Coordinates of C-alpha atoms in Angstrom, one line a residue:
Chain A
X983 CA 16.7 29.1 55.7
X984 CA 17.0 31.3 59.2
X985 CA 20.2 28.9 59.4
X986 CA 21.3 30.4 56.1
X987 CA 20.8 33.9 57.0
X988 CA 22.7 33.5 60.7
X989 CA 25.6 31.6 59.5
X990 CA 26.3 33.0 55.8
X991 CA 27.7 31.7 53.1
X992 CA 28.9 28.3 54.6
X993 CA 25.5 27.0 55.1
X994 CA 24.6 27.6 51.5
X995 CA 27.7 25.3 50.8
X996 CA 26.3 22.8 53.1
X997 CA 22.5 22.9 52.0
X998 CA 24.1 22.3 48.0
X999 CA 26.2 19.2 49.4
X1000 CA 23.1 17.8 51.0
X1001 CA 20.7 18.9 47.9
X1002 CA 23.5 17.1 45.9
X1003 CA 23.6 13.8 47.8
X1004 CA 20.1 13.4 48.1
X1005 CA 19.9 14.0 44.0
X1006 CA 22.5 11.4 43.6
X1007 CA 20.7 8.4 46.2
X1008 CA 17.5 9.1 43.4
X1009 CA 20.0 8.5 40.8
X1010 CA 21.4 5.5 41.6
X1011 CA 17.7 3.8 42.6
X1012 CA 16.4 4.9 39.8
X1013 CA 19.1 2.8 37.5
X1014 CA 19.2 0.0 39.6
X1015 CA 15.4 0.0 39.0
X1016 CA 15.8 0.2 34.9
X1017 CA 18.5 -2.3 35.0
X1018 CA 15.6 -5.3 36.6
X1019 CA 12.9 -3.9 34.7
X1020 CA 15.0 -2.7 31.6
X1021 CA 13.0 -1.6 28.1
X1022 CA 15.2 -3.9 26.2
X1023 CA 15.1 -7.2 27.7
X1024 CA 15.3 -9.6 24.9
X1025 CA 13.0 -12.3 26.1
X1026 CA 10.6 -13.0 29.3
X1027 CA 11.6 -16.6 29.9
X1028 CA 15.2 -18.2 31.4
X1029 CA 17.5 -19.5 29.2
X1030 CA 17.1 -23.0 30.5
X1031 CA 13.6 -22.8 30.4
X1032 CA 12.2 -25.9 28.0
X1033 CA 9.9 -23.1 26.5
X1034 CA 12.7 -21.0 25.4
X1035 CA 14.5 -23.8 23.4
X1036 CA 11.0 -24.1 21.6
X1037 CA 10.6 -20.6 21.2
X1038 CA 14.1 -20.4 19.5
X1039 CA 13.0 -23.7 17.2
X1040 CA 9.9 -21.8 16.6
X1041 CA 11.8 -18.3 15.5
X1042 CA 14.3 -20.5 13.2
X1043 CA 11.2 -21.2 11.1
X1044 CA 9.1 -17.8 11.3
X1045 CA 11.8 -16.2 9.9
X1046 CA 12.1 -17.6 6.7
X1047 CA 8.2 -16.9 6.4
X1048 CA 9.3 -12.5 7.4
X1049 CA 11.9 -13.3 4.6
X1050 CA 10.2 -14.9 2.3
X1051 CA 9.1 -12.1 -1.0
X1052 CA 5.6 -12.7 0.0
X1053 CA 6.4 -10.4 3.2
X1054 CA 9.6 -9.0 2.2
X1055 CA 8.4 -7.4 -0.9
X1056 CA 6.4 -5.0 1.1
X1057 CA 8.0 -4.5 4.1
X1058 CA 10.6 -2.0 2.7
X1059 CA 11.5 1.1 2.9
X1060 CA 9.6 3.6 0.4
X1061 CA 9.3 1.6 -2.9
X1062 CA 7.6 -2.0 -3.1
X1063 CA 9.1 -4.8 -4.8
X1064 CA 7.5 -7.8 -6.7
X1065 CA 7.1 -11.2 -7.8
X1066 CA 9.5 -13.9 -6.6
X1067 CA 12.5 -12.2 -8.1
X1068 CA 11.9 -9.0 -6.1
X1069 CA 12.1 -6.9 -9.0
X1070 CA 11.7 -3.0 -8.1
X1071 CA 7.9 -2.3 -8.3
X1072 CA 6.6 -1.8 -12.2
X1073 CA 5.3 1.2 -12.3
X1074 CA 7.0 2.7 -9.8
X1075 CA 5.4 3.1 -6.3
X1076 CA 6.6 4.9 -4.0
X1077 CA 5.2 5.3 -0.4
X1078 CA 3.3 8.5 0.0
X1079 CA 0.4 9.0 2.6
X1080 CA 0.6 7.2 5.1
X1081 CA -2.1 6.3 8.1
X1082 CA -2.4 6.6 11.4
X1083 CA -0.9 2.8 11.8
X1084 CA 1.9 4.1 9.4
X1085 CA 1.1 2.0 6.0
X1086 CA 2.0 4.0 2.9
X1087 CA -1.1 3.8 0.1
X1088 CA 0.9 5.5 -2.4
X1089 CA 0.7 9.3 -3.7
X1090 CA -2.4 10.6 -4.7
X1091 CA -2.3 9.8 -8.4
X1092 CA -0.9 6.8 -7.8
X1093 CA -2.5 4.9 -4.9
X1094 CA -2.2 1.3 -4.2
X1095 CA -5.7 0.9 -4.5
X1096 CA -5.4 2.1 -8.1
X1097 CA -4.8 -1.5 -9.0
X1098 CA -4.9 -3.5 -5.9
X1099 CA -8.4 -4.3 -5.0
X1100 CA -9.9 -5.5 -1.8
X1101 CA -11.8 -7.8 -3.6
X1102 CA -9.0 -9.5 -3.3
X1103 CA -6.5 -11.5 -6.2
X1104 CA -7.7 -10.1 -9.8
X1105 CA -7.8 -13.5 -11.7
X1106 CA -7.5 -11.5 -15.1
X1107 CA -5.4 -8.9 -15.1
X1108 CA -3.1 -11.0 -12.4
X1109 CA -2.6 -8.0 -10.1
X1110 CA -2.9 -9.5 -5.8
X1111 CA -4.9 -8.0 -3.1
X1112 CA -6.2 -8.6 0.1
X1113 CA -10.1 -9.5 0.9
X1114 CA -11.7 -6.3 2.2
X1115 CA -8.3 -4.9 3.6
X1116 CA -6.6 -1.9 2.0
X1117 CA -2.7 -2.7 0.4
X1118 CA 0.0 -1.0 0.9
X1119 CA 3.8 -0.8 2.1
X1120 CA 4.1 -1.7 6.1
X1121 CA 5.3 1.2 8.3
X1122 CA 8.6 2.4 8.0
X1123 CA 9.5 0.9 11.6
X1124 CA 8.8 -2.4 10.3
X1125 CA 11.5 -1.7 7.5
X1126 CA 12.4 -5.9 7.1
X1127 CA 14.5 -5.4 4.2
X1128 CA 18.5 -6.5 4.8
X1129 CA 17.8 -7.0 8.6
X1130 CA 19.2 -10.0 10.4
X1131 CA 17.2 -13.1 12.0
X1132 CA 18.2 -11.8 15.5
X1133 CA 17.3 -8.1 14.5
X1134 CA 14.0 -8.9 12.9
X1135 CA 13.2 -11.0 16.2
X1136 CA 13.9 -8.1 18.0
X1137 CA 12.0 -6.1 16.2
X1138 CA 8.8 -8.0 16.4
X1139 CA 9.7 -8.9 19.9
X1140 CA 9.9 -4.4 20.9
X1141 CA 6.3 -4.1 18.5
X1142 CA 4.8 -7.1 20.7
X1143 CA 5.9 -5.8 23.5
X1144 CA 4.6 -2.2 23.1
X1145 CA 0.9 -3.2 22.8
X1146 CA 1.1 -4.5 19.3
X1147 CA -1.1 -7.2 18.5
X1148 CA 0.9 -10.0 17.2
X1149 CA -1.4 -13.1 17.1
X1150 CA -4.2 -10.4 15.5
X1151 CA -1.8 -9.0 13.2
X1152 CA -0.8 -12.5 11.6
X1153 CA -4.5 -13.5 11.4
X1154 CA -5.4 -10.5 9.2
X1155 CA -6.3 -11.3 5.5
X1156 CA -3.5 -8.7 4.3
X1157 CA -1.0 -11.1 6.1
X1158 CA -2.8 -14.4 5.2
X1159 CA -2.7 -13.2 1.3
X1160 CA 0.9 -14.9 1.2
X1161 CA -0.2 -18.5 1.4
X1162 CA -2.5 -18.1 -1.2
X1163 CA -1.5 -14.9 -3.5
X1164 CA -3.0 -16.5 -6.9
X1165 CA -6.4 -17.5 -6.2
X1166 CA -9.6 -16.0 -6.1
X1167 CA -12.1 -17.5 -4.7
X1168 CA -12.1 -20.0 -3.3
X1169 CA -9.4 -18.1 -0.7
X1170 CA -7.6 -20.4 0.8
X1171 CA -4.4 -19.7 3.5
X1172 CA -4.4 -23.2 4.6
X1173 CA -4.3 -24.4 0.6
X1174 CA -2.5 -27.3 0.7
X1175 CA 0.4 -26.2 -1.6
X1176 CA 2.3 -29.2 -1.9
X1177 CA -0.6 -31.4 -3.5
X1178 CA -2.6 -28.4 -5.3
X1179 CA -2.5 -28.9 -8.9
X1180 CA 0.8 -26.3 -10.1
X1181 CA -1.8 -23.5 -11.7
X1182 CA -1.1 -22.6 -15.3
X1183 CA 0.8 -19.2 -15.7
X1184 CA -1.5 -18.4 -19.1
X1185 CA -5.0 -19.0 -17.3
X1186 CA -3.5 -17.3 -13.9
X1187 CA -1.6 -14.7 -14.7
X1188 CA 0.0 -14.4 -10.9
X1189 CA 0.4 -17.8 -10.8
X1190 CA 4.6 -16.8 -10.4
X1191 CA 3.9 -16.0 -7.0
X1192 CA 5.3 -18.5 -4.8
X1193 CA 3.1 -19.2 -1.7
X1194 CA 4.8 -19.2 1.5
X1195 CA 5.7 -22.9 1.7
X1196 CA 3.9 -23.5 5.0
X1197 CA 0.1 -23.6 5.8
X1198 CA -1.3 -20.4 7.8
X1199 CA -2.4 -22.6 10.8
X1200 CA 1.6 -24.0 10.7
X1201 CA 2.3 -20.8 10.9
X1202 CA 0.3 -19.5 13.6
X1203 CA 1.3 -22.4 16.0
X1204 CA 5.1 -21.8 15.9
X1205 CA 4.3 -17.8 16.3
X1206 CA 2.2 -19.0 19.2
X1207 CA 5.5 -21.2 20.3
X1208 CA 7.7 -18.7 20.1
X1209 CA 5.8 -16.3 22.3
X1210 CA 4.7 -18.6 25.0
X1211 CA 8.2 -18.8 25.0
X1212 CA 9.5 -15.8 26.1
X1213 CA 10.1 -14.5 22.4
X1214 CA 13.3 -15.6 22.5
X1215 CA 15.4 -14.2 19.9
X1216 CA 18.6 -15.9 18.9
X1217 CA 22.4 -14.4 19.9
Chain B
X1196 CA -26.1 -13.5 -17.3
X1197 CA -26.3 -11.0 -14.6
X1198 CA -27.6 -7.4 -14.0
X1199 CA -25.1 -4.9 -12.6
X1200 CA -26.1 -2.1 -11.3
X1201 CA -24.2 0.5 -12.8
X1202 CA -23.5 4.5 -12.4
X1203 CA -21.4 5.5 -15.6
X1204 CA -20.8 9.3 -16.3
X1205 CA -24.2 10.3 -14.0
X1206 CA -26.3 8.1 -15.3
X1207 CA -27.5 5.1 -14.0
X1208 CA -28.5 1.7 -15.7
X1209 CA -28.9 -2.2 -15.1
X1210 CA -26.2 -3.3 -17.0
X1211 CA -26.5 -7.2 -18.5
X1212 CA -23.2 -8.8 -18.1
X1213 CA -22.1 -12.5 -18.2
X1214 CA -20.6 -12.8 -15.2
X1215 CA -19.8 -10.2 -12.0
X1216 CA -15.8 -10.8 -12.7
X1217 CA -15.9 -9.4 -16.1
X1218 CA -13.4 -6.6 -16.0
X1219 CA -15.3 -3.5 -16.0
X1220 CA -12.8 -2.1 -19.0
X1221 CA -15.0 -4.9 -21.1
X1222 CA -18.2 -3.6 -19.8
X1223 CA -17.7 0.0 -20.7
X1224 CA -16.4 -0.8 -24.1
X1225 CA -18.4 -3.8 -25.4
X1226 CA -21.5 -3.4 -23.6
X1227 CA -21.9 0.0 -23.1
X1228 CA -20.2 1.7 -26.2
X1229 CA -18.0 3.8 -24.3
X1230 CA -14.6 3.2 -26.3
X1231 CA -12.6 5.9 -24.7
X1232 CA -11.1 4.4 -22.7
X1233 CA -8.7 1.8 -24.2
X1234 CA -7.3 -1.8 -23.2
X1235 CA -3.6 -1.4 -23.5
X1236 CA -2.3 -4.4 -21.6
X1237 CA -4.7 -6.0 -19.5
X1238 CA -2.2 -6.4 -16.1
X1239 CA -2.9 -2.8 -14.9
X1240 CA 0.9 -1.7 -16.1
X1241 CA 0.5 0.8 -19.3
X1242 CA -2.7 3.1 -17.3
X1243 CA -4.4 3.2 -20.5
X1244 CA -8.0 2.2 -19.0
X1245 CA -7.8 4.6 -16.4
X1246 CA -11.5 6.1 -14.9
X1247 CA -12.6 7.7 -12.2
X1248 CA -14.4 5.2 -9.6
X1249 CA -16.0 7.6 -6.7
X1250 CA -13.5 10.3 -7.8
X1251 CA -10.2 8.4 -7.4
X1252 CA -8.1 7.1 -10.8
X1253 CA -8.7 3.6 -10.9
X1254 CA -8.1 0.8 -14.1
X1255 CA -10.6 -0.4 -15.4
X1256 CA -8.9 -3.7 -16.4
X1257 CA -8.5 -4.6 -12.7
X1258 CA -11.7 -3.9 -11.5
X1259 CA -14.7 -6.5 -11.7
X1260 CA -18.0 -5.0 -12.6
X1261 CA -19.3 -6.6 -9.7
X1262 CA -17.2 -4.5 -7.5
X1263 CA -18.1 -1.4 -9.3
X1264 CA -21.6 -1.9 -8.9
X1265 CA -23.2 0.9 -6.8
X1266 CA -20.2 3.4 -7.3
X1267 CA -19.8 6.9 -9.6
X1268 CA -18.0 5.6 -12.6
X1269 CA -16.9 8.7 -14.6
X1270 CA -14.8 7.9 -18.0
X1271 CA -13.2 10.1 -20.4
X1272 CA -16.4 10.7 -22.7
X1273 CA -17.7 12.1 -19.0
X1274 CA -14.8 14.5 -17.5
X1275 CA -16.3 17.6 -18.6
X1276 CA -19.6 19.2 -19.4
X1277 CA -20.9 19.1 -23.3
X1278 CA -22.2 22.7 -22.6
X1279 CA -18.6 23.7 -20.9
X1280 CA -18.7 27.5 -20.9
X1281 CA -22.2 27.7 -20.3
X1282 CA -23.5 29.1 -16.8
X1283 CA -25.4 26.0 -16.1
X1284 CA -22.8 23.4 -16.3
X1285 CA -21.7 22.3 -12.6
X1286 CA -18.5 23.6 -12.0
X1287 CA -17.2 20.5 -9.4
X1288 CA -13.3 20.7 -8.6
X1289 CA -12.6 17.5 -10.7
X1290 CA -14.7 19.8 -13.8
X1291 CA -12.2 22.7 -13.2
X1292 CA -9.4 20.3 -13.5
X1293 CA -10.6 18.5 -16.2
X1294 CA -11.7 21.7 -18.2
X1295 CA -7.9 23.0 -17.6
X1296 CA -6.5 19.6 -18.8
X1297 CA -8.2 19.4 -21.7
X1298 CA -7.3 22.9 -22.4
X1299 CA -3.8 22.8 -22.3
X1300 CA -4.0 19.5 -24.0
X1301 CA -5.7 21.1 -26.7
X1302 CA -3.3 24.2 -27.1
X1303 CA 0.4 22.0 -26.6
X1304 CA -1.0 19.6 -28.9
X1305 CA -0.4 16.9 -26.5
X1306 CA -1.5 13.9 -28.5
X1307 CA 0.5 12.1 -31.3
X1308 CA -1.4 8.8 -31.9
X1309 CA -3.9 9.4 -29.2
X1310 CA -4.2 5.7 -27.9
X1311 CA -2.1 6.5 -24.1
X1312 CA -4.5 10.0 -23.9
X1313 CA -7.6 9.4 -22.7
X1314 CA -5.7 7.7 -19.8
X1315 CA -3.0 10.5 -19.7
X1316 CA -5.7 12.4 -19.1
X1317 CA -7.7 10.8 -16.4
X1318 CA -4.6 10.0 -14.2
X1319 CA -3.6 14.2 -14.9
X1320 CA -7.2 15.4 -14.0
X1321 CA -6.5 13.2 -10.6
X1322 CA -3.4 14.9 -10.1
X1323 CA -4.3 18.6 -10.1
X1324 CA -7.7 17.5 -8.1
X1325 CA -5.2 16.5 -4.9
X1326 CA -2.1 18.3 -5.9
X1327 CA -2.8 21.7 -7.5
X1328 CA 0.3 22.7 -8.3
X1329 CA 2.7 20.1 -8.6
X1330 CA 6.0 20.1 -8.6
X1331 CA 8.5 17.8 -11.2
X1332 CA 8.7 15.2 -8.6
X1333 CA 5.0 14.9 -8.3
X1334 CA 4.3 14.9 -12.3
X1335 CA 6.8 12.0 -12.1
X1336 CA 5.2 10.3 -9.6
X1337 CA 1.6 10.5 -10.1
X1338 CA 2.1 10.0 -13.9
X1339 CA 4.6 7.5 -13.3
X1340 CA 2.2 4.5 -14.0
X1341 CA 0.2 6.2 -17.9
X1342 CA 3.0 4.7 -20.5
X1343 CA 3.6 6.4 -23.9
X1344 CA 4.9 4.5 -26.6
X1345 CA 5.0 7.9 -28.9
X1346 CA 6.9 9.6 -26.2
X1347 CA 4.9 12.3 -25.5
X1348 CA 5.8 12.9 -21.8
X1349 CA 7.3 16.7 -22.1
X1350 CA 4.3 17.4 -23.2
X1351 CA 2.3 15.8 -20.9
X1352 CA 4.7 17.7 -18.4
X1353 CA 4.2 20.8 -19.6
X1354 CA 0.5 20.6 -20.6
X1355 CA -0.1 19.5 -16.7
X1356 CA 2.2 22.7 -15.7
X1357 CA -0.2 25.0 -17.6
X1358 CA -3.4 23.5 -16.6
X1359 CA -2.2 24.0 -13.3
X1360 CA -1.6 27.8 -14.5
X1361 CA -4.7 28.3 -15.6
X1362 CA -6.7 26.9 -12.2
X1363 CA -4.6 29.5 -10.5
X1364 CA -5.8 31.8 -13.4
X1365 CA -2.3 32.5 -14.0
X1366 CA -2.6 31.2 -17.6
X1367 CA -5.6 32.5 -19.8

């Protein structure tokens, strides 16, 4: 800064300028460098890519399985809803703790695990559960309920994306206990739904749960589809 | 038939049952005498077979004996001591709260017909364990699922709110 000192205030003008231009080259890499390797990039595959036509086939159909009240019912915001006719939670849940993954188990009187075992389906008192996993209400950024096809895809798309297991997730037995919400045992996600003998509402009291109408393994494939294909998410 | 072992108010016993999926409420009132705790609908909605499985509220109708095997089963014929005042008793925090329950049950005269209670009283002894002094909001919430068909729920409000006194040792 000897320049600074011999020549006075002019140089301190100068020094700014070139402090200020230097500040402003970083700038403009640095957004050029975001805009090619952006956060939000909807998929990882061109648009005329073969795959990505699959993977949007594939989404059309994994969506109805997020939407259907299997998954719906407990992906909402701080109260749970039931049955087919997604009826507010009786009695009334509300969300309460929640863990280090963000699933709510209820306030401390009134846990999930009150009721829900992880035993899995109670075949006498009707009330479902999940074998050896805990039940409660997803986390709050996984808040399905009134969300869009294309907002749900890039939901899942951001979670997959940010380390989340997908593939795991989907194969958990919380997650498999929509294809077969009645039984218990024999446990079956790959029941054949469509050929199963209709189960008889007095002798199985959650027998008004509608399985998702797909098998698990269906399931998987097109959720394997969709992200070999770029997880493409529809416009 | 089968043999479950069972832990029921500190004791243990082999329990005969006919099957592992017979709903432990069944067990503990057919097989082992302990009528306390009542069947009030059978789809864990009315909270009248609550217990205590490893010191959580839990109903009794949706638990299998099989899955209860191995684990403390407290009911309402075990929530306190018989010998409550005297020095030897064991003085756990779920006693405290259950000696405080009973009490202000016992001076609001809580109970009309009785059948909800032993329930009521369960899910409250829960309540004060993990929220010592609750607010409305929690009462509401953490009683939300014990149903009365006698309506006694400002009671139940207010006998909670004085237990809850009387752990602080506001209440005498």
């Amino acid at each position: 800064m000897r320049g600074a000192i011999m020549f006075g205030v002019p140089n301190r003008r100068r020094t700014a300028a070139i402090l200020g231009s230097w500040l402003g080259a970083i700038a403009l890499l640095l957004a050029a460098a975001l805009a090619v390797h952006g956060e939000d990039k909807k998929q990882d595959t061109k648009p005329d890519d073969p795959r990505t036509a699959a993977a949007l086939a594939a989404w059309d159909r994994i969506v109805t399985v997020l939407q259907h009240p299997r998954c719906m019912n407990c992906h909402q915001e701080n109260v749970p809803l039931q049955g087919d006719e997604r009826r507010i939670h009786i009695p009334l849940v509300v969300r309460g703790h929640t863990d280090e993954k963000g699933v709510g188990s209820g306030v401390d009187a009134m846990r999930c695990s009150n009721c829900h075992n992880a035993t899995g389906n109670n075949e006498t008192s009707g009330t479902p559960g999940a074998v050896n996993e805990a039940w409660g209400l997803a986390p709050i950024s996984m808040q399905w309920q009134g969300q869009p096809s294309v907002k749900l895809c890039d939901m899942l798309g951001k979670w997959a994306r940010g380390g989340g297991n997908l593939m795991e997730h989907m194969d958990t037995n919380l997650v498999k206990w929509g294809w077969d919400p009645i039984h218990n045992p024999p446990w079956d996600p790959d029941r054949d739904q469509k050929n199963d003998p209709k189960p008889d509402p007095d002798r199985e009291p959650g027998s008004k749960r509608t399985p998702i109408p797909m098998t698990h393994s269906e399931f998987m494939k097109l959720l394997n589809t969709w992200v070999v294909g770029g997880m493409a998410c529809p416009e | 038939m089968v043999t479950v072992p069972l832990n029921v108010n500190g004791r243990s016993a082999n329990v005969p049952v006919d099957s592992e999926k017979m709903p432990l409420l069944w067990v503990l009132r057919d097989i082992m005498g302990l009528t306390g705790t009542k069947y009030g609908c059978g789809r864990a909605l009315c909270g009248a077979c609550t217990v205590h499985i490893d010191g959580e509220a839990a109903r009794s109708c949706s638990i299998m004996v099989g899955d209860a095997a191995g684990k403390t089963i407290v009911t309402i014929e075990g929530v306190t001591c018989p010998q409550a005042e005297a020095k030897s008793c064991p003085q756990t925090e779920s006693d405290r709260c259950a000696k405080a329950v009973l009490a202000a049950w016992r001076r609001l005269n809580v109970v009309q017909c009785g059948y909800c209670q032993s329930g009521q009283i369960m899910s409250a002894i829960t309540l004060l364990k993990k929220i010592p002094k609750p607010t409305c909001k929690d009462i509401d919430l953490g009683m939300e699922g014990n149903i009365c068909r006698c309506g006694t729920y400002q009671r139940i409000r207010k006998a909670i709110c004085l237990a809850s006194d009387m752990l602080d040792g506001k209440a005498l």
